[in-house]
Amino acid sequence: MNATRRSFLSQVAMWTSLAASYGAAAWFAARYLYPSKRPARSRSLFVGRLDAIPDGDARVIEDLRGVPVQVVRAGDQLRAISTVCPHLGCRVRWEPQNTRFFCPCHNGVFDAEGKVVSGPPPRPLDRYEVEVVDGSVYLKVKEPA
Ligand code: FES
């Protein structure tokens, strides 16, 4: 192999590896700047048997982030509502005798749907989906990103 041919082949090899390196770097930069958006996956957490929750009573279960959620039964309906007050994050509690959620920190009051009735909370309590399958109650939660 003469020197010109060897020089040409080494030039081709150098430029090919350079292009591959820059291409890989550009691909990683694009993935970093524009991450792919996966749709949030949801999971069903077992709450209990429907017939084990008396009418007007509630069960507490934690979502995947550890936030306690109250599942309240009202007749055939179930409501799953976060127990974290949207004012300053205190825990609200269900008061079945008053059919309301109450936050003891600053006397925030929410109705059975989690809507603000009185006090400083700026918005309603967060709601969750709940479903009954074959007599079992499940809380539907989104997996954390
Ligand atoms: Fe609940 Fe202030 S933290 S009313």
XYZ file of C-alpha atoms and ligand atoms in Angstrom:
149
model
C 0.000 0.000 0.000
C 1.486 3.271 -0.933
C 1.569 6.360 1.276
C -1.182 8.229 -0.574
C -3.620 5.369 -0.292
C -2.797 4.853 3.438
C -3.249 8.543 4.076
C -6.597 8.540 2.270
C -7.869 5.548 4.287
C -6.780 7.077 7.570
C -8.535 10.332 6.608
C -11.747 8.401 5.835
C -11.510 6.530 9.157
C -10.925 9.764 11.080
C -13.836 11.605 9.475
C -16.158 8.639 9.899
C -15.367 8.346 13.617
C -15.697 12.110 14.045
C -19.110 12.102 12.360
C -20.232 9.156 14.518
C -19.047 10.892 17.706
C -20.763 14.185 16.878
C -23.895 12.321 15.811
C -24.063 10.448 19.118
C -23.439 13.661 21.062
C -26.193 15.440 19.113
C -28.589 12.560 19.764
C -27.948 12.652 23.539
C -28.257 16.456 23.569
C -31.602 16.249 21.744
C -32.870 13.602 24.224
C -31.824 15.841 27.109
C -33.399 18.998 25.686
C -36.570 17.327 24.376
C -37.305 14.333 26.634
C -39.933 11.939 25.391
C -43.231 12.356 27.184
C -44.554 9.096 28.446
C -48.220 9.064 29.288
C -48.695 8.749 33.045
C -49.533 5.189 33.956
C -52.220 4.572 36.511
C -52.540 1.835 39.077
C -55.395 0.545 41.159
C -54.848 0.271 44.904
C -57.101 -2.029 46.896
C -59.088 -0.109 49.520
C -61.336 -2.852 50.903
C -64.587 -4.652 50.370
C -67.540 -2.350 49.694
C -69.730 -4.188 52.195
C -67.080 -3.569 54.891
C -67.441 0.231 54.556
C -70.619 1.367 56.357
C -72.708 4.105 54.740
C -71.281 7.516 55.751
C -67.998 6.011 56.920
C -64.545 6.402 55.387
C -61.372 4.415 54.846
C -57.920 5.936 54.575
C -55.354 4.666 52.101
C -52.073 6.195 50.976
C -51.461 6.950 47.310
C -48.107 6.133 45.667
C -46.551 9.338 47.065
C -47.654 8.524 50.607
C -50.493 11.078 50.633
C -53.374 9.780 52.758
C -56.639 9.653 50.795
C -60.046 9.250 52.397
C -62.521 7.073 50.561
C -65.954 8.103 51.819
C -69.070 6.058 51.191
C -72.406 7.850 50.739
C -75.017 5.251 49.885
C -73.922 3.595 46.674
C -71.478 6.379 45.871
C -67.834 6.559 46.819
C -65.664 9.657 46.893
C -61.889 9.574 47.186
C -60.500 12.836 48.472
C -57.013 13.871 49.544
C -56.553 14.649 53.221
C -53.935 17.320 52.533
C -55.321 20.810 53.041
C -54.549 23.088 50.073
C -53.971 26.024 52.426
C -50.753 25.053 54.252
C -50.740 21.282 53.983
C -52.284 20.203 57.289
C -54.289 16.989 57.428
C -58.018 17.337 57.105
C -60.347 14.786 58.671
C -63.748 13.512 57.702
C -66.489 14.319 60.211
C -69.383 11.967 59.452
C -71.665 13.628 62.023
C -71.325 16.958 60.149
C -70.890 15.456 56.657
C -67.824 17.565 56.052
C -64.037 17.624 56.001
C -62.439 19.779 58.660
C -58.922 21.205 58.841
C -58.015 21.919 62.480
C -55.055 24.184 61.670
C -57.064 27.259 60.627
C -60.654 25.947 60.802
C -60.922 25.197 57.093
C -64.205 23.524 56.223
C -64.924 21.510 53.081
C -68.182 19.894 52.043
C -68.534 16.182 51.306
C -67.325 16.803 47.730
C -64.171 18.517 48.989
C -65.297 22.036 47.989
C -64.346 24.909 50.276
C -67.189 26.017 52.555
C -65.320 28.390 54.849
C -61.859 29.308 56.052
C -58.653 30.213 54.246
C -58.152 27.238 51.840
C -57.759 28.682 48.319
C -59.128 25.693 46.419
C -60.970 22.403 46.878
C -59.342 19.215 48.118
C -57.776 17.031 45.426
C -60.009 14.263 44.115
C -59.145 10.759 42.999
C -60.963 8.232 40.886
C -62.438 5.277 42.674
C -64.007 2.146 41.218
C -65.779 -0.956 42.448
C -64.945 -4.278 40.804
C -66.751 -7.398 42.006
C -67.532 -5.808 45.365
C -63.974 -4.598 45.944
C -63.123 -0.906 46.103
C -60.040 0.376 44.281
C -58.380 3.770 44.308
C -57.007 4.779 40.909
C -53.733 6.663 41.179
C -51.196 7.947 38.687
C -47.639 6.720 39.004
C -45.204 9.488 39.913
C -43.160 10.680 36.919
Fe -55.868 23.909 56.490
Fe -54.848 26.296 56.951
S -53.803 24.455 56.673
S -56.904 25.750 56.805
